[in-house]
Coordinates of C-alpha atoms and ligand atoms in Angstrom, one line a residue:
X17 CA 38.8 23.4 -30.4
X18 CA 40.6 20.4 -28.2
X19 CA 39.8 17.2 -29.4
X20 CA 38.1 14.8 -27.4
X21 CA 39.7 10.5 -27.0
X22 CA 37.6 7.7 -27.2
X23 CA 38.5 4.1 -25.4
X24 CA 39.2 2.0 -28.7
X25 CA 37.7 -1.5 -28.2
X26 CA 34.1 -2.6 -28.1
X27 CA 33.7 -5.7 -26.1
X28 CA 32.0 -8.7 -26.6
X29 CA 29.1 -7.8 -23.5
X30 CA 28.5 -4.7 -26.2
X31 CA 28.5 -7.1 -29.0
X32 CA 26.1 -9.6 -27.8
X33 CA 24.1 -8.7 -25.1
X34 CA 21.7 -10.9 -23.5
X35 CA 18.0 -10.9 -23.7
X36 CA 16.3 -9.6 -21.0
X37 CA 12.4 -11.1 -20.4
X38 CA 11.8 -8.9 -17.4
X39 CA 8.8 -9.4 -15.2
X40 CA 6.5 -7.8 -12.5
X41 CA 6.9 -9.0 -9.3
X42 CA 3.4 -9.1 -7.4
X43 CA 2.6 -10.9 -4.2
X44 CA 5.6 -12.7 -4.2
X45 CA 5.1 -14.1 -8.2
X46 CA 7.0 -13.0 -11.5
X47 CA 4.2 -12.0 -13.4
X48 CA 4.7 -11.8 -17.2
X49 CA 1.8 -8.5 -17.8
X50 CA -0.8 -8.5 -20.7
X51 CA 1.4 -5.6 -22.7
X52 CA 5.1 -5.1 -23.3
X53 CA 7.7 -2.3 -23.9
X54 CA 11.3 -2.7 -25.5
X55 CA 14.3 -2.5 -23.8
X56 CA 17.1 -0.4 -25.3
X57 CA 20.8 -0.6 -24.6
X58 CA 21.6 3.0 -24.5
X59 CA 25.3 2.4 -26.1
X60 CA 23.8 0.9 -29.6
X61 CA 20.0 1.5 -29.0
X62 CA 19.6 -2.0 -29.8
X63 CA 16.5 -3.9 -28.1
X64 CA 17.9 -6.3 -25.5
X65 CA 14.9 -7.0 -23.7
X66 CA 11.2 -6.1 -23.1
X67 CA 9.5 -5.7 -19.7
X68 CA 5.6 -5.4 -19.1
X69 CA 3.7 -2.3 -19.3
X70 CA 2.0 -2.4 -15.9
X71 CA -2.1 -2.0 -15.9
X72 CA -4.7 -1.2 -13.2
X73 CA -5.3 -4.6 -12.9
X74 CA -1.6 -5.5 -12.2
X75 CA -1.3 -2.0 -10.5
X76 CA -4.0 -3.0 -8.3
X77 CA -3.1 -6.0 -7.2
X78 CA 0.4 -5.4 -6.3
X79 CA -1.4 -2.5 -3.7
X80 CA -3.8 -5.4 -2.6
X81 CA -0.8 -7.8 -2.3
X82 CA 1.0 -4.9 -0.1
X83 CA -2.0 -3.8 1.8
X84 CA -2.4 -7.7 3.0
X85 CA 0.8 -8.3 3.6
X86 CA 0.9 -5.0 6.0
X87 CA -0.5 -7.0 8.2
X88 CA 1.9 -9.6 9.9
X89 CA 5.0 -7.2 7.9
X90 CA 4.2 -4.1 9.9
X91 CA 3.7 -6.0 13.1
X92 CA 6.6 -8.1 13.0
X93 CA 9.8 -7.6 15.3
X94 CA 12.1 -5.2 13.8
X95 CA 14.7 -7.8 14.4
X96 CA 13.2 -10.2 12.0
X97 CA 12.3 -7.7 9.3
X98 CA 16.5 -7.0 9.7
X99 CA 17.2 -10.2 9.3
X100 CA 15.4 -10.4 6.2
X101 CA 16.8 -7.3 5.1
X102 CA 20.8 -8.2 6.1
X103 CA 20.2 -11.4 3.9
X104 CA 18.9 -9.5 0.8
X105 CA 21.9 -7.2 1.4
X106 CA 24.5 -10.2 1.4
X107 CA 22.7 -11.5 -1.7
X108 CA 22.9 -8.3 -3.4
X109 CA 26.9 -8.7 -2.9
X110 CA 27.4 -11.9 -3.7
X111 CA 25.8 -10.9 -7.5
X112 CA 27.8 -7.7 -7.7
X113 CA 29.3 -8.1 -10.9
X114 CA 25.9 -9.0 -12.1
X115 CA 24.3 -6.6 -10.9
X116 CA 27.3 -4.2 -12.3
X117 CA 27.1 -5.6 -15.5
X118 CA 23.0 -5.3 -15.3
X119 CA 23.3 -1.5 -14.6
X120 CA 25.2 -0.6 -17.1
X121 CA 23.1 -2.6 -19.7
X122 CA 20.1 -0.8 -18.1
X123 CA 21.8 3.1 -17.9
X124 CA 24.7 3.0 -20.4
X125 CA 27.1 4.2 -17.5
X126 CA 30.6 2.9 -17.7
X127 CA 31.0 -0.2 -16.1
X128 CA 33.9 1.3 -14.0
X129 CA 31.8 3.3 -12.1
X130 CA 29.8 0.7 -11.3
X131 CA 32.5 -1.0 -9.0
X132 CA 30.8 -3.5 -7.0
X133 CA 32.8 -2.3 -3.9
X134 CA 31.6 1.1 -4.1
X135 CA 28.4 1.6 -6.3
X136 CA 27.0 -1.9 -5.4
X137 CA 28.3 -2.0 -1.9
X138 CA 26.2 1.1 -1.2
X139 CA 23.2 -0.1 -3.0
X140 CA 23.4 -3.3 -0.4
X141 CA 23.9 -0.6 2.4
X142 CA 21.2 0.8 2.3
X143 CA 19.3 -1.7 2.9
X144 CA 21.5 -3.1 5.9
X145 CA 21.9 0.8 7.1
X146 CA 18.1 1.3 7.6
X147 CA 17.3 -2.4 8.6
X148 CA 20.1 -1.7 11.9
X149 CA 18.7 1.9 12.3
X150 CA 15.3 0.5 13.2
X151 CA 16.2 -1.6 15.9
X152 CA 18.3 1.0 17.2
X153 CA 16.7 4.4 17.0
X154 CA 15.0 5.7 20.4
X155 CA 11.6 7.3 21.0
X156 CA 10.8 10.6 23.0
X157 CA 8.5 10.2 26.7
X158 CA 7.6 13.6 29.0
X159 CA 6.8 13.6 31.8
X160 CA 4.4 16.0 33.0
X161 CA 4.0 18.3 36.5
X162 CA 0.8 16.1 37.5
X163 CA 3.1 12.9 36.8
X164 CA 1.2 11.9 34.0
X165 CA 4.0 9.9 31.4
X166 CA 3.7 11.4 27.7
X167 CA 5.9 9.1 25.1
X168 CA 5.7 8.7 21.5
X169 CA 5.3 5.3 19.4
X170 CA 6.2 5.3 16.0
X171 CA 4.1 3.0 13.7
X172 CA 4.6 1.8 9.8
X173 CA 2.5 4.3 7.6
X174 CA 1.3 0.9 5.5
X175 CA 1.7 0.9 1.6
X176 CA 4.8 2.6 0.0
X177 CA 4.9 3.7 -3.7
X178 CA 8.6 4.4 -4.4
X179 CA 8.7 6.0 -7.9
X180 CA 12.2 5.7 -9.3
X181 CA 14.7 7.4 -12.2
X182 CA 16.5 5.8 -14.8
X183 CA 19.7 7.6 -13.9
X184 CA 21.5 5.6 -11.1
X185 CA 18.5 2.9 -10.5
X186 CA 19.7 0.2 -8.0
X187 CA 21.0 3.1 -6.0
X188 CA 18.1 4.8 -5.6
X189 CA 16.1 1.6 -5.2
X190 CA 17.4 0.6 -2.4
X191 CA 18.0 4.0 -1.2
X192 CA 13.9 4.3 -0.9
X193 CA 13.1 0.6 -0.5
X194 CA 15.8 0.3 2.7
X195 CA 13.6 2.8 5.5
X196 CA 10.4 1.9 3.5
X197 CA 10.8 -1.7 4.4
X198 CA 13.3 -1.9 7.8
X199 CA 10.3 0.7 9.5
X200 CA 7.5 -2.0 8.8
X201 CA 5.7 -0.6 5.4
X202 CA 5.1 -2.5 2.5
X203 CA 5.8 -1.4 -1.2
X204 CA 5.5 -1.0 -4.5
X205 CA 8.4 -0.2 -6.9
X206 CA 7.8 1.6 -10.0
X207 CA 10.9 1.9 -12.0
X208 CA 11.7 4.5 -14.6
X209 CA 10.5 3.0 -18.4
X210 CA 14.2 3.1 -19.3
X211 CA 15.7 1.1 -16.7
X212 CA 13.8 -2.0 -15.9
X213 CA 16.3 -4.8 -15.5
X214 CA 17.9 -3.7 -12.1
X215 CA 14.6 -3.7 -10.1
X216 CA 14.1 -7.4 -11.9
X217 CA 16.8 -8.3 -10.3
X218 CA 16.4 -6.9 -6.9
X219 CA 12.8 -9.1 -7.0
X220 CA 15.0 -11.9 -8.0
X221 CA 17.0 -11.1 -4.9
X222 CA 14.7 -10.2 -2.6
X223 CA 12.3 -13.3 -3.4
X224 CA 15.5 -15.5 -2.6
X225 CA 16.2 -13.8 0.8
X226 CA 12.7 -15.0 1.8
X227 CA 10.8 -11.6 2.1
X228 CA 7.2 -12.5 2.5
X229 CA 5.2 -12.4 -0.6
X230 CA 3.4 -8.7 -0.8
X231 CA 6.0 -7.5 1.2
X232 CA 7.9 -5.7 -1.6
X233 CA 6.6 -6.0 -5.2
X234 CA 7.7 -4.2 -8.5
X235 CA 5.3 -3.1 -11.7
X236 CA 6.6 -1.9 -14.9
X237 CA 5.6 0.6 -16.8
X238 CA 5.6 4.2 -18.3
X239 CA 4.6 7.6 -15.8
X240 CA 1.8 9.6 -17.3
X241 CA -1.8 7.4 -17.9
X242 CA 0.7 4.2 -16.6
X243 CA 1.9 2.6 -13.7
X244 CA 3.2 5.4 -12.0
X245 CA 0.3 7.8 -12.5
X246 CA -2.2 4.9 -11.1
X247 CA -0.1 4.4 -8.5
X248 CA -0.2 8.1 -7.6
X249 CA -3.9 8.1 -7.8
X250 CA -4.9 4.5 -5.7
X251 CA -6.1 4.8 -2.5
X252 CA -4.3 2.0 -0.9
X253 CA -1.1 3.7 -0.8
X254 CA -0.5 6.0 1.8
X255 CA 2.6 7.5 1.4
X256 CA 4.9 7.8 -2.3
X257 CA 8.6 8.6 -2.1
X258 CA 9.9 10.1 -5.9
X259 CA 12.6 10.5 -7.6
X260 CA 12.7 12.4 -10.8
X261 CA 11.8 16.2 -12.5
X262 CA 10.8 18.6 -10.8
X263 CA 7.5 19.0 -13.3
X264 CA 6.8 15.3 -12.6
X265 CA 6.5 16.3 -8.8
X266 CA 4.1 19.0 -9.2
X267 CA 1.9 16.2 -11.5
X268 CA 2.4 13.6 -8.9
X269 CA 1.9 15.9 -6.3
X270 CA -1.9 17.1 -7.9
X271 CA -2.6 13.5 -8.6
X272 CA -1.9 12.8 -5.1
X273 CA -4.0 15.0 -2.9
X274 CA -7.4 13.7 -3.5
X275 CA -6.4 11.0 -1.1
X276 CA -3.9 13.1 1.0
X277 CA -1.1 11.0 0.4
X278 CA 2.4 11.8 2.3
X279 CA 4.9 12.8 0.3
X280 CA 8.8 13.1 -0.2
X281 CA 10.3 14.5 -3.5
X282 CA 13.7 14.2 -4.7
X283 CA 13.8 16.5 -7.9
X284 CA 16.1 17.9 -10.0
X285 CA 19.7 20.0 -9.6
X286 CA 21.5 22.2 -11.2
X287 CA 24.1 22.6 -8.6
X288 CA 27.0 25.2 -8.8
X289 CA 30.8 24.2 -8.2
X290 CA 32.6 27.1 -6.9
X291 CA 36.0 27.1 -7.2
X292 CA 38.0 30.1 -5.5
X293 CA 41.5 31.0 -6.5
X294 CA 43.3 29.8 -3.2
X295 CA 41.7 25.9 -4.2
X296 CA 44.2 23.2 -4.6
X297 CA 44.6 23.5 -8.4
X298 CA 45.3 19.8 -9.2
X299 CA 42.7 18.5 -6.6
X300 CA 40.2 21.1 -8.3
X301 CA 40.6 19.6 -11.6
X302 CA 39.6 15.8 -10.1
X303 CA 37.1 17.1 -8.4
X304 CA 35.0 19.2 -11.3
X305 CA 35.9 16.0 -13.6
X306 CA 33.8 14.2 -11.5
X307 CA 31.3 16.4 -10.6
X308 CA 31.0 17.7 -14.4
X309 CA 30.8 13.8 -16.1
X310 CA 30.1 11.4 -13.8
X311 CA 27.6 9.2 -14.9
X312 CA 27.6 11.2 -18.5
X313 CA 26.6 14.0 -16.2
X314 CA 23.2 13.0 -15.9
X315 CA 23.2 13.0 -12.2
X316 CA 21.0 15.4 -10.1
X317 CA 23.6 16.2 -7.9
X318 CA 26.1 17.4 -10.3
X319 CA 28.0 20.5 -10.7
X320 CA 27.5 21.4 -14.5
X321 CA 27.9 25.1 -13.3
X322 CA 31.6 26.0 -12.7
X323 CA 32.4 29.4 -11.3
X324 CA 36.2 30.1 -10.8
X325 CA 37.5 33.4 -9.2
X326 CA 39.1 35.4 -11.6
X327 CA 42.9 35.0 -10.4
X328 CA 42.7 31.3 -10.9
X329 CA 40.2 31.6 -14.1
X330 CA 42.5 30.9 -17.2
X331 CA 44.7 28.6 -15.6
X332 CA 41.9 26.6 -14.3
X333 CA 40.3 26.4 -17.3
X334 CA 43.3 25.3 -19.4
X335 CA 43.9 22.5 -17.1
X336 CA 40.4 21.6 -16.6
X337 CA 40.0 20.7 -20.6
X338 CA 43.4 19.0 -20.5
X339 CA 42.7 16.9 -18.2
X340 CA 39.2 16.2 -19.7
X341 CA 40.7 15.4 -22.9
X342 CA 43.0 13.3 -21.4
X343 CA 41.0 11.7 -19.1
X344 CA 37.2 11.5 -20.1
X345 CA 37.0 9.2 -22.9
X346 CA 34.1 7.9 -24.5
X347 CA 33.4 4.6 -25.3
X348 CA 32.2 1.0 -24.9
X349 CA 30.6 1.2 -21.7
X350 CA 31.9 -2.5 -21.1
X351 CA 35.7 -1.6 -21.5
X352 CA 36.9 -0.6 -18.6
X353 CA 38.9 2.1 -20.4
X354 CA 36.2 4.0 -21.1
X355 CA 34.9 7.1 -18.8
X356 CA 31.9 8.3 -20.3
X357 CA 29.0 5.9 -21.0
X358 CA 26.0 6.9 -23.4
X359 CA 23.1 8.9 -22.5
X360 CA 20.2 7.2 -22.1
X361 CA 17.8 7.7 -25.4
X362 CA 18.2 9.3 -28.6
X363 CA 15.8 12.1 -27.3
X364 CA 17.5 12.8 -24.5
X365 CA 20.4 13.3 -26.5
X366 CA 19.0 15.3 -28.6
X367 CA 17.3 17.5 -25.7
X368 CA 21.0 17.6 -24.3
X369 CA 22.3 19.1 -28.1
X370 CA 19.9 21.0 -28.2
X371 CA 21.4 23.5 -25.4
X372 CA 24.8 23.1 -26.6
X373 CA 23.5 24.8 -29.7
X374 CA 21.5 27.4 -27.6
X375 CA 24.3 28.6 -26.2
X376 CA 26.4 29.0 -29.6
X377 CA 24.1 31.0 -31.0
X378 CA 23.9 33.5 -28.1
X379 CA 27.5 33.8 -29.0
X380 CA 29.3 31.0 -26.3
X381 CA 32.7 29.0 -26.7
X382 CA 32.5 25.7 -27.2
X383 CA 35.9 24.6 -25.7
X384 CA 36.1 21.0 -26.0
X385 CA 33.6 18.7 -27.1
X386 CA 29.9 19.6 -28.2
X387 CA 30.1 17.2 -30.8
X388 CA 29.5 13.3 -30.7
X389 CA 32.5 11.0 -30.7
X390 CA 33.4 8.4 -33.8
X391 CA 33.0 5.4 -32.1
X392 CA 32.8 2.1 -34.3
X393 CA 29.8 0.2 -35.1
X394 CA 27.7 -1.0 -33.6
X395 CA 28.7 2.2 -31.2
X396 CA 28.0 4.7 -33.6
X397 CA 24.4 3.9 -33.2
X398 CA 24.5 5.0 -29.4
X399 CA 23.7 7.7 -27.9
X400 CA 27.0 9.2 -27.3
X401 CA 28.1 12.8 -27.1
X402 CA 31.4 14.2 -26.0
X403 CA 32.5 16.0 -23.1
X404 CA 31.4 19.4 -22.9
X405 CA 32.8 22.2 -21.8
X406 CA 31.4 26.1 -22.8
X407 CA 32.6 29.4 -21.5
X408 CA 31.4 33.3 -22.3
X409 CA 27.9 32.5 -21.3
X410 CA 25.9 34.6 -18.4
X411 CA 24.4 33.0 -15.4
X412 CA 20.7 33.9 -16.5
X413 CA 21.2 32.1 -19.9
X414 CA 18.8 29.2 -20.4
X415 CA 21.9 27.4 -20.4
X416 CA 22.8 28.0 -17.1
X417 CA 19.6 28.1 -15.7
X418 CA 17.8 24.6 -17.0
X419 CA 18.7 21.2 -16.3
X420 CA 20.4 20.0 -19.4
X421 CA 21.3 16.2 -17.1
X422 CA 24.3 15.6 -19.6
X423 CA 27.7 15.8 -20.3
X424 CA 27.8 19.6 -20.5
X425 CA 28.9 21.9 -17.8
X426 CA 29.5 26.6 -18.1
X427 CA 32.6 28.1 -16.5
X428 CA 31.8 31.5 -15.4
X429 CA 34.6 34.0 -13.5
X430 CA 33.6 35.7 -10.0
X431 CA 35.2 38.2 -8.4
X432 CA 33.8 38.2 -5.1
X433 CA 33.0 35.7 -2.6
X434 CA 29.2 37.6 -2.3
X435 CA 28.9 37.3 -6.4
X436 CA 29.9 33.9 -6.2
X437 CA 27.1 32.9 -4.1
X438 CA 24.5 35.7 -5.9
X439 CA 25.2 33.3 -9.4
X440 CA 25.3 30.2 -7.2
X441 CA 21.8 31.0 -5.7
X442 CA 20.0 32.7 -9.0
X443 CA 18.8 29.2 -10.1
X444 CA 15.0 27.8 -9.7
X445 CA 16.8 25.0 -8.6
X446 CA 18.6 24.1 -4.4
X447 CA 20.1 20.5 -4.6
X448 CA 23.7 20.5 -3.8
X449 CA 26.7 22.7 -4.2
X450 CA 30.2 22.1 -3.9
X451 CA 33.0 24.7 -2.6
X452 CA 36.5 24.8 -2.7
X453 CA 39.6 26.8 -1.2
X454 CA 41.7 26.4 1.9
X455 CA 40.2 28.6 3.6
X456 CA 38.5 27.6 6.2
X457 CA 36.9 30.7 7.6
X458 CA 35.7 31.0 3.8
X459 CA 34.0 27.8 3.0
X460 CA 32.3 28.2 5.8
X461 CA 30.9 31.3 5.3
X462 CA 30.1 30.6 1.5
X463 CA 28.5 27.1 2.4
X464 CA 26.2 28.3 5.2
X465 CA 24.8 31.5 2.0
X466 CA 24.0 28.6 -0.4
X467 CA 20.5 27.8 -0.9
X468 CA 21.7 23.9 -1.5
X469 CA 20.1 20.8 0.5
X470 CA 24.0 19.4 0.8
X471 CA 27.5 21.4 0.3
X472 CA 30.6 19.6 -0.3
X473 CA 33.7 21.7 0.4
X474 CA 36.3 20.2 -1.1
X475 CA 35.5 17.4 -2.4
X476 CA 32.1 15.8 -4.1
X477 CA 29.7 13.3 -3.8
X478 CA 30.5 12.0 0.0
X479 CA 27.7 10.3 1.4
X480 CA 26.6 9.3 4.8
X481 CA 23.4 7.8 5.3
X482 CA 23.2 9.4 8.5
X483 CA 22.7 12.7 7.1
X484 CA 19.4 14.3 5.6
X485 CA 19.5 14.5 1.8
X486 CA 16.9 16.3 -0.5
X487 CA 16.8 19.7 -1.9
X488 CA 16.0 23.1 -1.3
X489 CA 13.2 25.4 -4.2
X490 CA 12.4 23.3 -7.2
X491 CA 14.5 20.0 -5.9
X492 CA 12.6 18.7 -3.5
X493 CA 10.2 18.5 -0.2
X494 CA 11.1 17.4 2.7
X495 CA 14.3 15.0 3.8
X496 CA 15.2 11.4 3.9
X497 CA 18.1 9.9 5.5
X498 CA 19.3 8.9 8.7
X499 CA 16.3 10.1 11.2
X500 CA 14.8 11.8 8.5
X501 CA 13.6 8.6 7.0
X502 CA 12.2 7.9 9.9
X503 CA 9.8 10.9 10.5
X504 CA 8.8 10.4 6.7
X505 CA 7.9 6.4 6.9
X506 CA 6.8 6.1 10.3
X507 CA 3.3 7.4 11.9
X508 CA 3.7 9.3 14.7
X509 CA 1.5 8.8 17.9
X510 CA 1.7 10.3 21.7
X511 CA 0.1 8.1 24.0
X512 CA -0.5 9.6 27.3
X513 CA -0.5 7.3 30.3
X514 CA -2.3 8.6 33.8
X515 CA -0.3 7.7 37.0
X516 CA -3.6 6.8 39.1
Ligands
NAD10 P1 11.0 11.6 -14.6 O1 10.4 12.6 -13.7 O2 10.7 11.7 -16.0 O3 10.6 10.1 -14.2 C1 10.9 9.6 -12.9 C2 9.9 8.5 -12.6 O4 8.6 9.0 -12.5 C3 9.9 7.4 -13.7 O5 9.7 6.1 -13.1 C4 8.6 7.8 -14.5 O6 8.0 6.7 -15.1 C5 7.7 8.3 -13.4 N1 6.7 9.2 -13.8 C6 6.8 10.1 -14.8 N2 5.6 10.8 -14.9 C7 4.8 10.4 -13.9 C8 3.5 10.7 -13.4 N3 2.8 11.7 -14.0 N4 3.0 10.0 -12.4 C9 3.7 9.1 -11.8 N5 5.0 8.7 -12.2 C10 5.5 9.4 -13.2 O7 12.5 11.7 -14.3 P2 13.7 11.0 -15.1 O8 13.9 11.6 -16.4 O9 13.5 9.5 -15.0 O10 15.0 11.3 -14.1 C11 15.7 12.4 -14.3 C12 15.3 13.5 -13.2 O11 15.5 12.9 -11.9 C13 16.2 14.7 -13.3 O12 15.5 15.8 -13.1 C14 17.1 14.5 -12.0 O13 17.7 15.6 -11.5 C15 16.2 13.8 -11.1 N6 16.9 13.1 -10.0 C16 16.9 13.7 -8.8 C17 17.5 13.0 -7.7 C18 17.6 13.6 -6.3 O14 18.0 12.9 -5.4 N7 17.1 14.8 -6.1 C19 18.2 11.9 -8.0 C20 18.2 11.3 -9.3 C21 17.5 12.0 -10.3

């Protein structure tokens, strides 16, 4: 079996890490809580902070902060409510590196991809991309035969829960907290248990650009009989935007009718990256390295299921681990040698093993990796496993069938364009896909058959907020993005105006 590299140096941020006393944020005030949780870094599992385990009295009076702020908040210009919004997003760059430095504390992700002109940049652009889009967008009017004028006012819904994962955090923060807030609703933030500090920090931020107190507030806490299940339950939310599993959904989704809340839910992926034999070999590689182990491969819009027409099959795949020993190394999340962070808890890590072993003993090939890397201390008390790649499995093994959100990715051979998308599609799962060959006539084809809420062809992970983003089956309802945003956190009204 090819061995995997690690990055050799562990860095001081590694080897003291600051201590995190993280906060609620409610009506505008850091609020300490009554009980606590620990933080762990996710590269040593060391406790480097503790954040407050959110109750229905703190729960309940961030939703009476955000119900009163709704008020002058949902009434107010859009112009001043993107002003507001602009100066949280320039504060947001000017602490990039903190921020940077924060996520990867938070998620274990190497501090490389967390490039403040890319990873930050977007996380302050979707704030300023939303905040423009609402002063901008247009409304529909009809007119009708009797010359009576139909038009159609949008209106803010009121209070926002946004329900967040620990996987890419400030991104997906912002991602929700951008059309929540630029379309006048107020929320509450509910971060995943394993990544508090980010949405600390975003208070911080948002409290300094001068957001009104109950505009936007954050509680802490755990899911199930926590914060997140009490949010789902409280009447004075009206509308919840999620982020996580797909099981989660269907809880939050039964918790949530009682009150007939509106609802979007991003879920999880288990996306197929087809590769046909015409594909750019080289460009191939990069591409599935990056749709394989980005982000340790616990990312919902990953590709962790390679299919590779037979033609190009061997030599794919004996490039592909090349490169991935050469180029995916595990390490200090800090250095910015390494490529591949930590996973984020030991039991994730050991959920993630636990299908590597699944598939040995239904007789797969561990190519590279499947093992953890020998990292120094205190390293070798994270939770690190190496890249890994496994061939001779079939497309209805658990395997290749359940979201295993790690480092871990099956390499099938296809014949046929139509089997291709038969093995793409025979998951529970429709999140994204991505497609490559140079031909043209052919991607299109193959893109428009996938059951997939996006399809890159050739390349992966473009985004452009413009564009509706959610999933298909078992990863998702409905859409946000772009105008698609705007249908889910506006109300919708048709005022009809006689002409006499
Ligand atoms: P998760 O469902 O365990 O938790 C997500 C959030 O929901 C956390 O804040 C958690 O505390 C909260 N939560 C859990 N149970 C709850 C309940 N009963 N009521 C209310 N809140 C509850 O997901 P995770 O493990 O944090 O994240 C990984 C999952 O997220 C993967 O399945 C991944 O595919 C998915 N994901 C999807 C997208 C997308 O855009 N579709 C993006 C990122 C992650």
């Amino acid at each position: 079996m090819t061995q995997v590299q690690t990055a050799g140096q562990v860095t001081e941020a590694t080897l003291r890490p600051p201590f995190f006393n993280v906060q609620h944020y409610i009506n505008g005030a850091f609020v300490e809580g009554q009980r606590h949780f620990e933080i762990h870094y996710p590269a040593t599992n060391e406790v480097i902070g503790r954040a407050p385990e959110g109750q229905a009295e703190e729960v309940a009076a961030a939703v009476s902060a955000a119900q009163a702020a709704f008020k002058s908040w949902g009434t107010m210009p859009a112009r001043q409510r993107r002003a507001l919004l602009h100066r949280f997003a320039q504060l947001i760059r000017e602490h990039a590196e903190e921020l940077a430095r924060i996520e990867t504390y938070d998620v274990g992700r190497p501090i490389r991809e967390n490039n403040p002109a890319i990873y930050i940049e977007r996380v302050a652009w979707n704030l300023e991309f939303f905040a423009d889009f609402a002063v901008t967008h247009g409304s529909e009017a009809y007119l009708m035969d009797n010359g009576y004028v139909n038009y159609v006012q949008r209106m803010p819904v009121g209070v926002a829960a946004l329900i967040t994962p620990w996987n890419v955090p400030l991104l997906l923060a912002t991602w929700k907290m951008g059309p929540a807030l630029a379309f006048g609703n107020t929320v509450v933030l509910k971060p995943a248990e394993f990544t508090p500090i980010g949405a600390w920090k975003l208070a911080q931020l948002a409290h300094e650009a001068g957001l009104p107190p109950g505009v936007f507030n954050v509680v802490h806490g755990f899911g199930p009989d926590s914060a997140g299940a009490l949010l789902t339950q409280h009447p004075g939310v009206r509308l919840i935007s999620f982020t996580g599993e797909s099981n989660t959904g269907k809880h939050i989704m039964q918790a949530a009718a009682p009150t007939l809340k509106r609802l979007s839910f991003e879920l999880g992926g288990k996306g197929a990256n087809i590769i046909f034999a015409d594909a750019d070999l080289e460009r191939a590689v990069q591409i599935s390295l990056r749709a394989s182990f980005f982000n340790q491969g616990e990312f919902c819009l990953a590709g962790p299921r390679l299919l590779v027409q037979r033609p190009l099959y061997e030599t794919f795949l004996e490039r592909f681990v090349q490169a991935t020993r050469e180029q995916i190394r595990p390490g200090d999340p800090f250095d910015p040698d390494t490529t591949l962070g930590a996973l984020i808890h030991p039991d994730h890590l050991k959920r993630v093993q636990f299908y590597i072993e699944l598939a040995r003993q239904q007789g797969a090939r561990v190519l590279i990796g499947g093992d953890r890397p020998e990292l120094p201390s205190p390293l070798d008390r994270g939770n690190f496993l190496n890249p890994t790649i496994i061939e001779g499995v079939q497309p209805t093994d658990r395997v290749c069938q359940e979201e295993i959100f790690g480092p871990v990715v099956t390499v099938l051979p296809f014949d046929t364009e139509e089997e291709a998308i038969a093995i793409a599609n025979g998951v529970a799962y429709g999140l994204s896909a991505v497609v490559q060959t140079r031909d043209a006539g052919r991607a299109v084809r193959v893109a428009q058959a996938l059951e997939a809420g996006t399809v890159w062809v050739n390349d992966f992970f473009v985004r452009d907020l413009r564009v509706p983003f959610g999933g298909m089956k078992q990863s998702g309802i409905g859409r946000e993005g772009g105008q698609y945003s705007l249908e889910f956190y506006t109300e919708i009204k048709n005022i009809c105006l006689a002409n006499q």
